[in-house]
Amino acid sequence: MFKLKGTPEERKRVAEEFAAAINALPAQIDVLRSVESAINSNPAETWDVVLTATLDTMEDVEKYARHPAHVAAAAILGPWKENRACVDYETGCIG
């Protein structure tokens, strides 16, 4: 999840640009099984955009993170990012 800086209009514009770039990544990154980025619709919440990606291994997470298309998408948020929350987990891993 990402919390952005700026006016509501700026945050929405940046979130839309980021979501479009992220949602285009499966066609560009072979280790990326699926990805979804969505913009917060609830004005009572403070986070602006969420990203959910599915990869097979933690090694694939590293490949995805370093891929130039992902780096370019992440750069959209660079000057606007106030905060980031991330959880990387393996399916079936509990506690």
CSV table of C-alpha atoms in Angstrom, one decimal:
chain,number,residue,atom,x,y,z
A,1,MET,CA,0.0,0.0,0.0
A,2,PHE,CA,1.1,3.5,-0.7
A,3,LYS,CA,0.2,6.8,1.0
A,4,LEU,CA,0.9,9.8,-1.3
A,5,LYS,CA,1.6,13.5,-0.7
A,6,GLY,CA,-0.2,16.3,-2.5
A,7,THR,CA,-3.7,17.5,-3.0
A,8,PRO,CA,-6.5,14.9,-3.4
A,9,GLU,CA,-6.5,15.7,-7.2
A,10,GLU,CA,-2.7,15.2,-7.5
A,11,ARG,CA,-2.8,12.0,-5.4
A,12,LYS,CA,-5.6,10.6,-7.6
A,13,ARG,CA,-3.7,11.5,-10.8
A,14,VAL,CA,-0.5,9.9,-9.6
A,15,ALA,CA,-2.3,6.8,-8.3
A,16,GLU,CA,-4.1,6.4,-11.7
A,17,GLU,CA,-0.8,6.7,-13.6
A,18,PHE,CA,0.9,4.2,-11.3
A,19,ALA,CA,-1.9,1.7,-11.4
A,20,ALA,CA,-2.0,1.8,-15.2
A,21,ALA,CA,1.8,1.2,-15.3
A,22,ILE,CA,1.7,-1.6,-12.8
A,23,ASN,CA,-1.3,-3.3,-14.4
A,24,ALA,CA,0.6,-3.5,-17.7
A,25,LEU,CA,3.6,-5.3,-16.1
A,26,PRO,CA,2.5,-9.0,-16.6
A,27,ALA,CA,3.0,-8.6,-20.4
A,28,GLN,CA,6.6,-7.3,-19.7
A,29,ILE,CA,7.9,-9.4,-16.8
A,30,ASP,CA,7.8,-13.2,-17.3
A,31,VAL,CA,8.1,-14.1,-13.6
A,32,LEU,CA,5.0,-12.1,-12.7
A,33,ARG,CA,2.0,-14.4,-12.6
A,34,SER,CA,-0.5,-11.7,-11.9
A,35,VAL,CA,-0.7,-8.1,-10.6
A,36,GLU,CA,-3.5,-5.8,-9.6
A,37,SER,CA,-3.2,-2.2,-8.5
A,38,ALA,CA,-6.3,-0.3,-7.3
A,39,ILE,CA,-7.1,3.2,-6.0
A,40,ASN,CA,-8.8,3.8,-2.7
A,41,SER,CA,-12.4,4.8,-3.1
A,42,ASN,CA,-13.1,5.4,0.6
A,43,PRO,CA,-12.4,9.0,1.7
A,44,ALA,CA,-12.4,7.8,5.3
A,45,GLU,CA,-9.2,5.8,4.7
A,46,THR,CA,-5.7,7.3,4.5
A,47,TRP,CA,-3.9,5.1,2.0
A,48,ASP,CA,-4.2,5.9,-1.7
A,49,VAL,CA,-3.2,2.9,-3.8
A,50,VAL,CA,-2.7,-0.8,-3.3
A,51,LEU,CA,-0.7,-3.3,-5.2
A,52,THR,CA,-1.0,-7.1,-5.1
A,53,ALA,CA,1.4,-9.3,-7.1
A,54,THR,CA,1.6,-13.0,-7.5
A,55,LEU,CA,5.0,-14.6,-8.1
A,56,ASP,CA,6.2,-18.2,-7.6
A,57,THR,CA,9.3,-17.7,-5.5
A,58,MET,CA,11.1,-15.1,-3.4
A,59,GLU,CA,13.8,-15.2,-6.1
A,60,ASP,CA,11.1,-14.1,-8.6
A,61,VAL,CA,10.2,-11.2,-6.2
A,62,GLU,CA,13.8,-10.0,-6.5
A,63,LYS,CA,13.8,-10.3,-10.3
A,64,TYR,CA,10.5,-8.4,-10.5
A,65,ALA,CA,11.7,-5.7,-8.2
A,66,ARG,CA,14.8,-5.1,-10.3
A,67,HIS,CA,13.1,-5.4,-13.7
A,68,PRO,CA,13.4,-2.1,-15.6
A,69,ALA,CA,9.6,-1.9,-16.3
A,70,HIS,CA,8.9,-2.3,-12.6
A,71,VAL,CA,11.6,0.2,-11.7
A,72,ALA,CA,10.0,2.7,-14.1
A,73,ALA,CA,6.5,2.1,-12.7
A,74,ALA,CA,7.8,2.6,-9.1
A,75,ALA,CA,9.5,5.9,-10.2
A,76,ILE,CA,6.1,7.4,-10.9
A,77,LEU,CA,5.5,7.4,-7.1
A,78,GLY,CA,8.9,8.6,-6.2
A,79,PRO,CA,8.4,12.3,-5.5
A,80,TRP,CA,4.8,11.7,-4.3
A,81,LYS,CA,5.4,8.7,-1.9
A,82,GLU,CA,4.8,9.6,1.8
A,83,ASN,CA,4.7,6.1,3.1
A,84,ARG,CA,4.8,2.4,2.0
A,85,ALA,CA,3.6,-0.7,3.7
A,86,CYS,CA,4.6,-4.1,2.2
A,87,VAL,CA,4.1,-7.8,3.1
A,88,ASP,CA,5.9,-10.5,1.1
A,89,TYR,CA,4.6,-14.0,2.0
A,90,GLU,CA,4.6,-17.5,0.7
A,91,THR,CA,1.3,-19.3,0.2
A,92,GLY,CA,0.6,-21.9,2.9
A,93,CYS,CA,3.0,-20.3,5.4
A,94,ILE,CA,1.3,-19.5,8.7
A,95,GLY,CA,3.0,-18.1,11.7
